[in-house]
Structure formats: C-alpha cells, structure tokens
Amino acid sequence: MANSWRQSALAERHRALGSHLEDWNGMGTAWTYATDLADAHEAIRTRAGLMDVSGLKKVHYVGPHAESLLDYATSRDISKVYPGKSVYATFLNEAGKFVDDCVIYRTGPNAFMVVHGAGNGYEMLVRSAQGRQVAVLFDDDLHDLSLQGPKAVDFLEKHVPGIRELAYFHHLQTKLFGCPVMISRTGYTGERGYEIFCKAADAPLIWDSILEQGAELGIVPCAFTTLDWLRVESYLLFFPYDNSEKYPFDNEAAGDTLWELGLDFTVSPTKGEFRGGLEHVRLQGKERFRIFGVLVDATEAAGEGDSLWADGRQVGVITCAMYSRLTGKSMAIARLEPAYAKQGAPLEVKGQLNTTAIAHTLPFDDPEKTKRTAKG
C-alpha cells in the first residue's frame, strides 16, 4: 500500500477476509481474499457476489458547460444521455488513440457523475474545465459496492421497489437499509448486476447487511481479481493491462485505436466533432493487431504475457487468461495480428504453458449479452 493515498471504509472488512490491500488507483484494494478465486467466480456466475470497487475514481461535473465538456472529451453523444441514464464511453488523445474509458451518469440537467478507471481521462477533463462554467468534484466519500450475478435482483427486490424494472445502464436514487444510495444497473462481469453508490459512513452497514441477509441466496464477498476471470469470458478490457502501454510496439509509441480494441462501438452514430475523432476515422482499416479470444488446449490458465505463435513466428500475446471449472475451458484475451484473428485459426502458446490453441471470437460467455440486458 506504499502508493495508496485513498482509503476504503471497508478496509478492515477486507483485512478480516485475508486481503493485504494492494494498491490500485491510489486505494488499498482487496485484490485477493483467503478464499479460492474459483469459488468467487462461480458464485457470480451462478448466484451473486459482492465486491468493493471504490478504487474507481468518482467525479462530479456540474454546471452549464458540463455537457459540452464531456461531449468534446468523449466518444458519446452526451445530448442523448438523460437524467437516470448512463453510458459507457472512451477517451482519445489528439492522435486518435485510446487513453481511458469511463461510465457517464447523468444525474440532472447540468449534472453528471463520471466513473473513471486507471487512465488519464480525469486529468484531461480537469485541464479542459479551466475557465469554463463547470465545477469538478473528486468524490472519495462516495463508495461503490458492486452486487453482481443472477441472484442480485432477487435480493434487491426485497428492499428496493421497482428494481426489476430498472433497465440496463440506468440508475435510480433510493434508500437501502435506511441509507441514501444511487443504484445503477451496471457492472464489469457480464452478468445482471448492480452498483450501489453510498456514503463512506454507510458502506460498512450496507456491506454487512447484504452479506448477512443474502447468505440464504448464496451471496458471498468476492475479491477484485475475480473480475479478471469474469472479464476474459465477457470481453471486458482493463486499461492498461490489455494495451500497448504494457505490451509496446517494436517501432511505435504506445497507443491503440478503438478499431484494434474492438471499442469502435463507443462512438455514437450521431457523434459530432470530439478530441481525436478525425484521426479515429482516418485510422479505420489500418489495424496493427486485434483484441481476440484464444481457446487454449489445457486444464489450467495460460500465463499473462505468454506468446502466441503460428507459421513459425510470434503473432500475438496473451494479456489475461483464466480456467473455468464451470465450463472446463481455458480461455484468454489476446492481442493478435489481424490475419490470425479469425475463428478457429490454429495457434501455439509458449511461456507459462506450452500447448496448442485456436483463435476464438469474443465474448466466450453469453455472446448475445442476454444476461446483462435481461428485463423483468
């Protein structure tokens, strides 16, 4: 925790579960517990799990220029985001390369909350806000408890009227166990799930109450690294762990395009000019690699950084991998040369594992996204 300057109100809960609170985003985060990650993965896929993801940066942008600030800085048409609606968006630099992603929540006519990851989107917005009629508030009192899995809605409907009707990427202001909260139908698991935003002072009560009252549904606490297993199956990227900032090009500066990452869908069809937008359009068809899946012939996970070979040369690298007891499959996300990013293309894995594999479309789990978007 040497670099941690932010503190979770649940730190003692995490320590009691066996976490050493390793740093992420400046906050001591429960990367692991004493329990098996495979059990946490199965809980979220089959029942529900509760995670503390408060290390995400929660920032409020308020004022008459807030909409235009976010509209120019991100890939989404912010005019389409109404109060109660949220949207996943990306940030580009002037060269049209990805630098961050976020979820933008509209909380009022001139009010937004943006949940940033580990890129520099927040810093970009702070600089752009100078001299404009917009207040920027980094809100570390706000905690984010993520309840994910098929039983999440069954638990919450006992406490939150109308929660079953809350649509995907929408949020509501309500109370939970007597505490004021904002509940969002979002997450990072590929399952139907909810993020509960609450005051730091209320986080322990809400955490304890969910685990105590949800035990009969099989709800358990899950460590942060569980998300790596889930994101492999569900095609969810994690900056910078899948990016050229970690896996550099031989003769080019770091920076991936949305086309390469498969994130071009984050540019709204009605989008006007935005930072890096013209370069983004120009870079279409010039992909140096593609994010793609790899199905590994093994009964264990491949290693992060294992190389992928075909035709006698390296054609890619694995960025994140997992083995699922539920499906009996060893799966990975990889950066692959475009010619090999095709379903069924034969590959060899070299590194922590040395075995055969095939390229596989993403996501592995629920490719039609019916779980996370389910109604009722």
PDB file of C-alpha atoms in Angstrom, residues 171-359:
ATOM      1  CA  HIS A 171     -29.844   4.319 -12.337  1.00  0.00           C
ATOM      2  CA  LEU A 172     -32.162   5.496  -9.584  1.00  0.00           C
ATOM      3  CA  GLN A 173     -31.930   7.392  -6.313  1.00  0.00           C
ATOM      4  CA  THR A 174     -33.392   5.448  -3.399  1.00  0.00           C
ATOM      5  CA  LYS A 175     -32.676   4.073   0.069  1.00  0.00           C
ATOM      6  CA  LEU A 176     -31.173   0.734   1.057  1.00  0.00           C
ATOM      7  CA  PHE A 177     -31.253  -0.362   4.698  1.00  0.00           C
ATOM      8  CA  GLY A 178     -32.273   3.190   5.544  1.00  0.00           C
ATOM      9  CA  CYS A 179     -29.248   4.731   3.804  1.00  0.00           C
ATOM     10  CA  PRO A 180     -29.418   7.092   0.805  1.00  0.00           C
ATOM     11  CA  VAL A 181     -27.951   5.405  -2.282  1.00  0.00           C
ATOM     12  CA  MET A 182     -27.800   5.591  -6.039  1.00  0.00           C
ATOM     13  CA  ILE A 183     -28.229   2.158  -7.609  1.00  0.00           C
ATOM     14  CA  SER A 184     -27.032   1.643 -11.158  1.00  0.00           C
ATOM     15  CA  ARG A 185     -27.680  -1.359 -13.375  1.00  0.00           C
ATOM     16  CA  THR A 186     -24.082  -1.626 -14.472  1.00  0.00           C
ATOM     17  CA  GLY A 187     -21.067  -3.744 -13.662  1.00  0.00           C
ATOM     18  CA  TYR A 188     -17.979  -5.417 -15.054  1.00  0.00           C
ATOM     19  CA  THR A 189     -18.914  -9.084 -15.046  1.00  0.00           C
ATOM     20  CA  GLY A 190     -21.167  -9.871 -17.988  1.00  0.00           C
ATOM     21  CA  GLU A 191     -23.924 -10.784 -15.523  1.00  0.00           C
ATOM     22  CA  ARG A 192     -27.062  -8.936 -14.479  1.00  0.00           C
ATOM     23  CA  GLY A 193     -25.706  -6.756 -11.733  1.00  0.00           C
ATOM     24  CA  TYR A 194     -25.967  -3.518  -9.821  1.00  0.00           C
ATOM     25  CA  GLU A 195     -23.569  -0.930  -8.447  1.00  0.00           C
ATOM     26  CA  ILE A 196     -24.598   0.651  -5.153  1.00  0.00           C
ATOM     27  CA  PHE A 197     -23.135   4.118  -4.612  1.00  0.00           C
ATOM     28  CA  CYS A 198     -23.260   5.158  -0.974  1.00  0.00           C
ATOM     29  CA  LYS A 199     -21.631   7.436   1.592  1.00  0.00           C
ATOM     30  CA  ALA A 200     -18.450   6.139   3.200  1.00  0.00           C
ATOM     31  CA  ALA A 201     -20.120   6.181   6.610  1.00  0.00           C
ATOM     32  CA  ASP A 202     -22.884   3.890   5.321  1.00  0.00           C
ATOM     33  CA  ALA A 203     -20.677   1.437   3.405  1.00  0.00           C
ATOM     34  CA  PRO A 204     -19.985  -0.946   6.328  1.00  0.00           C
ATOM     35  CA  LEU A 205     -23.686  -1.238   7.209  1.00  0.00           C
ATOM     36  CA  ILE A 206     -24.698  -1.884   3.603  1.00  0.00           C
ATOM     37  CA  TRP A 207     -21.838  -4.377   3.074  1.00  0.00           C
ATOM     38  CA  ASP A 208     -22.632  -6.304   6.246  1.00  0.00           C
ATOM     39  CA  SER A 209     -26.387  -6.306   5.629  1.00  0.00           C
ATOM     40  CA  ILE A 210     -26.102  -7.634   2.080  1.00  0.00           C
ATOM     41  CA  LEU A 211     -23.795 -10.467   3.157  1.00  0.00           C
ATOM     42  CA  GLU A 212     -25.833 -11.368   6.234  1.00  0.00           C
ATOM     43  CA  GLN A 213     -29.261 -11.214   4.622  1.00  0.00           C
ATOM     44  CA  GLY A 214     -28.054 -12.537   1.257  1.00  0.00           C
ATOM     45  CA  ALA A 215     -26.377 -15.630   2.683  1.00  0.00           C
ATOM     46  CA  GLU A 216     -29.511 -17.705   2.074  1.00  0.00           C
ATOM     47  CA  LEU A 217     -29.212 -16.846  -1.645  1.00  0.00           C
ATOM     48  CA  GLY A 218     -25.544 -17.793  -1.679  1.00  0.00           C
ATOM     49  CA  ILE A 219     -24.211 -14.213  -1.873  1.00  0.00           C
ATOM     50  CA  VAL A 220     -20.549 -14.066  -0.837  1.00  0.00           C
ATOM     51  CA  PRO A 221     -17.799 -11.401  -0.754  1.00  0.00           C
ATOM     52  CA  CYS A 222     -15.572 -11.513  -3.824  1.00  0.00           C
ATOM     53  CA  ALA A 223     -12.090 -10.066  -4.285  1.00  0.00           C
ATOM     54  CA  PHE A 224     -11.124  -7.639  -7.046  1.00  0.00           C
ATOM     55  CA  THR A 225      -9.135 -10.207  -9.055  1.00  0.00           C
ATOM     56  CA  THR A 226     -12.347 -12.169  -9.618  1.00  0.00           C
ATOM     57  CA  LEU A 227     -13.077  -9.516 -12.233  1.00  0.00           C
ATOM     58  CA  ASP A 228     -10.117 -10.711 -14.310  1.00  0.00           C
ATOM     59  CA  TRP A 229     -11.667 -14.165 -14.621  1.00  0.00           C
ATOM     60  CA  LEU A 230     -15.062 -12.724 -15.499  1.00  0.00           C
ATOM     61  CA  ARG A 231     -13.764 -10.180 -17.982  1.00  0.00           C
ATOM     62  CA  VAL A 232     -11.934 -12.821 -20.017  1.00  0.00           C
ATOM     63  CA  GLU A 233     -15.194 -14.669 -20.591  1.00  0.00           C
ATOM     64  CA  SER A 234     -17.200 -11.480 -21.173  1.00  0.00           C
ATOM     65  CA  TYR A 235     -14.763  -9.413 -23.325  1.00  0.00           C
ATOM     66  CA  LEU A 236     -14.221  -6.561 -20.885  1.00  0.00           C
ATOM     67  CA  LEU A 237     -10.927  -4.711 -21.253  1.00  0.00           C
ATOM     68  CA  PHE A 238      -8.903  -3.295 -18.356  1.00  0.00           C
ATOM     69  CA  PHE A 239      -6.563  -0.406 -19.113  1.00  0.00           C
ATOM     70  CA  PRO A 240      -3.562  -0.650 -19.274  1.00  0.00           C
ATOM     71  CA  TYR A 241      -3.380  -4.428 -18.903  1.00  0.00           C
ATOM     72  CA  ASP A 242      -4.575  -5.201 -22.451  1.00  0.00           C
ATOM     73  CA  ASN A 243      -2.933  -2.189 -24.094  1.00  0.00           C
ATOM     74  CA  SER A 244       0.310  -1.213 -25.799  1.00  0.00           C
ATOM     75  CA  GLU A 245       1.205   0.770 -22.685  1.00  0.00           C
ATOM     76  CA  LYS A 246       2.005  -2.688 -21.268  1.00  0.00           C
ATOM     77  CA  TYR A 247       2.733  -4.585 -24.498  1.00  0.00           C
ATOM     78  CA  PRO A 248       4.643  -1.991 -26.567  1.00  0.00           C
ATOM     79  CA  PHE A 249       5.040  -1.948 -30.311  1.00  0.00           C
ATOM     80  CA  ASP A 250       8.542  -2.526 -31.651  1.00  0.00           C
ATOM     81  CA  ASN A 251       8.905   0.769 -33.511  1.00  0.00           C
ATOM     82  CA  GLU A 252       5.939   2.922 -32.453  1.00  0.00           C
ATOM     83  CA  ALA A 253       4.857   4.869 -29.421  1.00  0.00           C
ATOM     84  CA  ALA A 254       2.185   3.334 -27.193  1.00  0.00           C
ATOM     85  CA  GLY A 255      -1.404   3.935 -28.240  1.00  0.00           C
ATOM     86  CA  ASP A 256      -4.142   1.630 -29.551  1.00  0.00           C
ATOM     87  CA  THR A 257      -7.051   2.550 -31.788  1.00  0.00           C
ATOM     88  CA  LEU A 258     -10.673   1.795 -31.000  1.00  0.00           C
ATOM     89  CA  TRP A 259     -10.742  -0.342 -34.149  1.00  0.00           C
ATOM     90  CA  GLU A 260      -7.934  -2.513 -32.774  1.00  0.00           C
ATOM     91  CA  LEU A 261      -9.508  -2.840 -29.340  1.00  0.00           C
ATOM     92  CA  GLY A 262     -12.986  -3.568 -30.681  1.00  0.00           C
ATOM     93  CA  LEU A 263     -14.302  -0.435 -28.946  1.00  0.00           C
ATOM     94  CA  ASP A 264     -15.384   1.473 -32.056  1.00  0.00           C
ATOM     95  CA  PHE A 265     -18.995   0.852 -30.952  1.00  0.00           C
ATOM     96  CA  THR A 266     -18.451   3.502 -28.262  1.00  0.00           C
ATOM     97  CA  VAL A 267     -18.543   6.259 -30.896  1.00  0.00           C
ATOM     98  CA  SER A 268     -22.197   7.332 -31.097  1.00  0.00           C
ATOM     99  CA  PRO A 269     -23.713   7.279 -34.617  1.00  0.00           C
ATOM    100  CA  THR A 270     -24.863  10.865 -34.038  1.00  0.00           C
ATOM    101  CA  LYS A 271     -21.473  11.988 -32.701  1.00  0.00           C
ATOM    102  CA  GLY A 272     -20.088  15.299 -33.903  1.00  0.00           C
ATOM    103  CA  GLU A 273     -16.538  16.542 -33.520  1.00  0.00           C
ATOM    104  CA  PHE A 274     -14.599  15.313 -30.481  1.00  0.00           C
ATOM    105  CA  ARG A 275     -10.984  15.044 -29.398  1.00  0.00           C
ATOM    106  CA  GLY A 276      -9.199  12.606 -31.685  1.00  0.00           C
ATOM    107  CA  GLY A 277     -12.352  11.953 -33.711  1.00  0.00           C
ATOM    108  CA  LEU A 278     -10.957  12.833 -37.142  1.00  0.00           C
ATOM    109  CA  GLU A 279      -7.890  10.688 -36.554  1.00  0.00           C
ATOM    110  CA  HIS A 280     -10.138   7.866 -35.319  1.00  0.00           C
ATOM    111  CA  VAL A 281     -11.968   7.870 -38.662  1.00  0.00           C
ATOM    112  CA  ARG A 282      -8.705   8.031 -40.623  1.00  0.00           C
ATOM    113  CA  LEU A 283      -7.258   5.045 -38.763  1.00  0.00           C
ATOM    114  CA  GLN A 284     -10.062   2.649 -39.741  1.00  0.00           C
ATOM    115  CA  GLY A 285      -8.664  -0.232 -41.766  1.00  0.00           C
ATOM    116  CA  LYS A 286      -5.113   0.329 -40.506  1.00  0.00           C
ATOM    117  CA  GLU A 287      -5.257  -2.111 -37.613  1.00  0.00           C
ATOM    118  CA  ARG A 288      -1.874  -3.434 -36.460  1.00  0.00           C
ATOM    119  CA  PHE A 289      -3.492  -6.043 -34.213  1.00  0.00           C
ATOM    120  CA  ARG A 290      -6.922  -7.007 -32.930  1.00  0.00           C
ATOM    121  CA  ILE A 291      -8.145  -7.947 -29.498  1.00  0.00           C
ATOM    122  CA  PHE A 292      -9.386 -11.509 -29.887  1.00  0.00           C
ATOM    123  CA  GLY A 293     -10.107 -14.582 -27.827  1.00  0.00           C
ATOM    124  CA  VAL A 294      -7.956 -17.682 -27.503  1.00  0.00           C
ATOM    125  CA  LEU A 295      -9.284 -21.120 -26.527  1.00  0.00           C
ATOM    126  CA  VAL A 296      -6.344 -22.994 -25.010  1.00  0.00           C
ATOM    127  CA  ASP A 297      -5.920 -26.767 -25.063  1.00  0.00           C
ATOM    128  CA  ALA A 298      -5.277 -27.107 -21.330  1.00  0.00           C
ATOM    129  CA  THR A 299      -6.914 -27.705 -17.972  1.00  0.00           C
ATOM    130  CA  GLU A 300      -5.286 -24.644 -16.418  1.00  0.00           C
ATOM    131  CA  ALA A 301      -4.927 -20.983 -17.280  1.00  0.00           C
ATOM    132  CA  ALA A 302      -2.259 -19.701 -19.643  1.00  0.00           C
ATOM    133  CA  GLY A 303       0.145 -17.088 -18.303  1.00  0.00           C
ATOM    134  CA  GLU A 304      -0.202 -13.348 -18.674  1.00  0.00           C
ATOM    135  CA  GLY A 305       2.317 -12.439 -21.373  1.00  0.00           C
ATOM    136  CA  ASP A 306       2.508 -15.925 -22.908  1.00  0.00           C
ATOM    137  CA  SER A 307       3.319 -15.581 -26.601  1.00  0.00           C
ATOM    138  CA  LEU A 308       1.193 -16.898 -29.450  1.00  0.00           C
ATOM    139  CA  TRP A 309       2.803 -18.448 -32.494  1.00  0.00           C
ATOM    140  CA  ALA A 310       1.736 -19.543 -35.975  1.00  0.00           C
ATOM    141  CA  ASP A 311       3.605 -20.308 -39.164  1.00  0.00           C
ATOM    142  CA  GLY A 312       6.878 -20.388 -37.296  1.00  0.00           C
ATOM    143  CA  ARG A 313       6.732 -16.882 -35.785  1.00  0.00           C
ATOM    144  CA  GLN A 314       5.117 -14.934 -32.976  1.00  0.00           C
ATOM    145  CA  VAL A 315       1.752 -13.458 -33.986  1.00  0.00           C
ATOM    146  CA  GLY A 316       0.343 -12.334 -30.665  1.00  0.00           C
ATOM    147  CA  VAL A 317       0.439 -12.197 -26.898  1.00  0.00           C
ATOM    148  CA  ILE A 318      -1.994 -13.233 -24.152  1.00  0.00           C
ATOM    149  CA  THR A 319      -2.965 -10.331 -21.900  1.00  0.00           C
ATOM    150  CA  CYS A 320      -5.309 -12.076 -19.454  1.00  0.00           C
ATOM    151  CA  ALA A 321      -6.299 -15.713 -19.015  1.00  0.00           C
ATOM    152  CA  MET A 322      -8.435 -17.987 -16.846  1.00  0.00           C
ATOM    153  CA  TYR A 323      -9.629 -21.566 -16.488  1.00  0.00           C
ATOM    154  CA  SER A 324     -13.303 -22.121 -15.689  1.00  0.00           C
ATOM    155  CA  ARG A 325     -14.386 -25.095 -13.602  1.00  0.00           C
ATOM    156  CA  LEU A 326     -17.936 -24.380 -14.744  1.00  0.00           C
ATOM    157  CA  THR A 327     -17.235 -24.873 -18.445  1.00  0.00           C
ATOM    158  CA  GLY A 328     -13.983 -26.832 -18.312  1.00  0.00           C
ATOM    159  CA  LYS A 329     -12.397 -24.327 -20.700  1.00  0.00           C
ATOM    160  CA  SER A 330      -9.084 -22.488 -20.615  1.00  0.00           C
ATOM    161  CA  MET A 331      -9.712 -19.065 -22.158  1.00  0.00           C
ATOM    162  CA  ALA A 332      -7.750 -15.896 -22.773  1.00  0.00           C
ATOM    163  CA  ILE A 333      -7.868 -12.389 -24.194  1.00  0.00           C
ATOM    164  CA  ALA A 334      -5.039 -11.689 -26.625  1.00  0.00           C
ATOM    165  CA  ARG A 335      -3.515  -9.127 -28.947  1.00  0.00           C
ATOM    166  CA  LEU A 336      -3.364 -10.929 -32.308  1.00  0.00           C
ATOM    167  CA  GLU A 337      -2.173  -9.932 -35.751  1.00  0.00           C
ATOM    168  CA  PRO A 338      -5.316  -9.293 -37.863  1.00  0.00           C
ATOM    169  CA  ALA A 339      -4.636 -12.205 -40.239  1.00  0.00           C
ATOM    170  CA  TYR A 340      -4.861 -14.650 -37.321  1.00  0.00           C
ATOM    171  CA  ALA A 341      -7.804 -13.025 -35.517  1.00  0.00           C
ATOM    172  CA  LYS A 342     -10.270 -15.396 -37.118  1.00  0.00           C
ATOM    173  CA  GLN A 343     -12.411 -18.087 -35.512  1.00  0.00           C
ATOM    174  CA  GLY A 344     -10.574 -21.406 -35.475  1.00  0.00           C
ATOM    175  CA  ALA A 345      -7.157 -20.141 -36.574  1.00  0.00           C
ATOM    176  CA  PRO A 346      -4.587 -22.618 -35.141  1.00  0.00           C
ATOM    177  CA  LEU A 347      -2.082 -21.204 -32.652  1.00  0.00           C
ATOM    178  CA  GLU A 348       0.672 -22.350 -30.315  1.00  0.00           C
ATOM    179  CA  VAL A 349       1.056 -20.999 -26.789  1.00  0.00           C
ATOM    180  CA  LYS A 350       4.605 -20.578 -25.466  1.00  0.00           C
ATOM    181  CA  GLY A 351       5.519 -19.431 -21.974  1.00  0.00           C
ATOM    182  CA  GLN A 352       3.941 -20.491 -18.692  1.00  0.00           C
ATOM    183  CA  LEU A 353       2.030 -23.024 -20.797  1.00  0.00           C
ATOM    184  CA  ASN A 354       3.347 -24.713 -23.914  1.00  0.00           C
ATOM    185  CA  THR A 355       0.412 -26.130 -25.816  1.00  0.00           C
ATOM    186  CA  THR A 356      -1.892 -25.688 -28.785  1.00  0.00           C
ATOM    187  CA  ALA A 357      -4.846 -23.326 -29.046  1.00  0.00           C
ATOM    188  CA  ILE A 358      -7.246 -21.739 -31.500  1.00  0.00           C
ATOM    189  CA  ALA A 359      -8.328 -18.150 -32.014  1.00  0.00           C
TER     190      ALA A 359
END
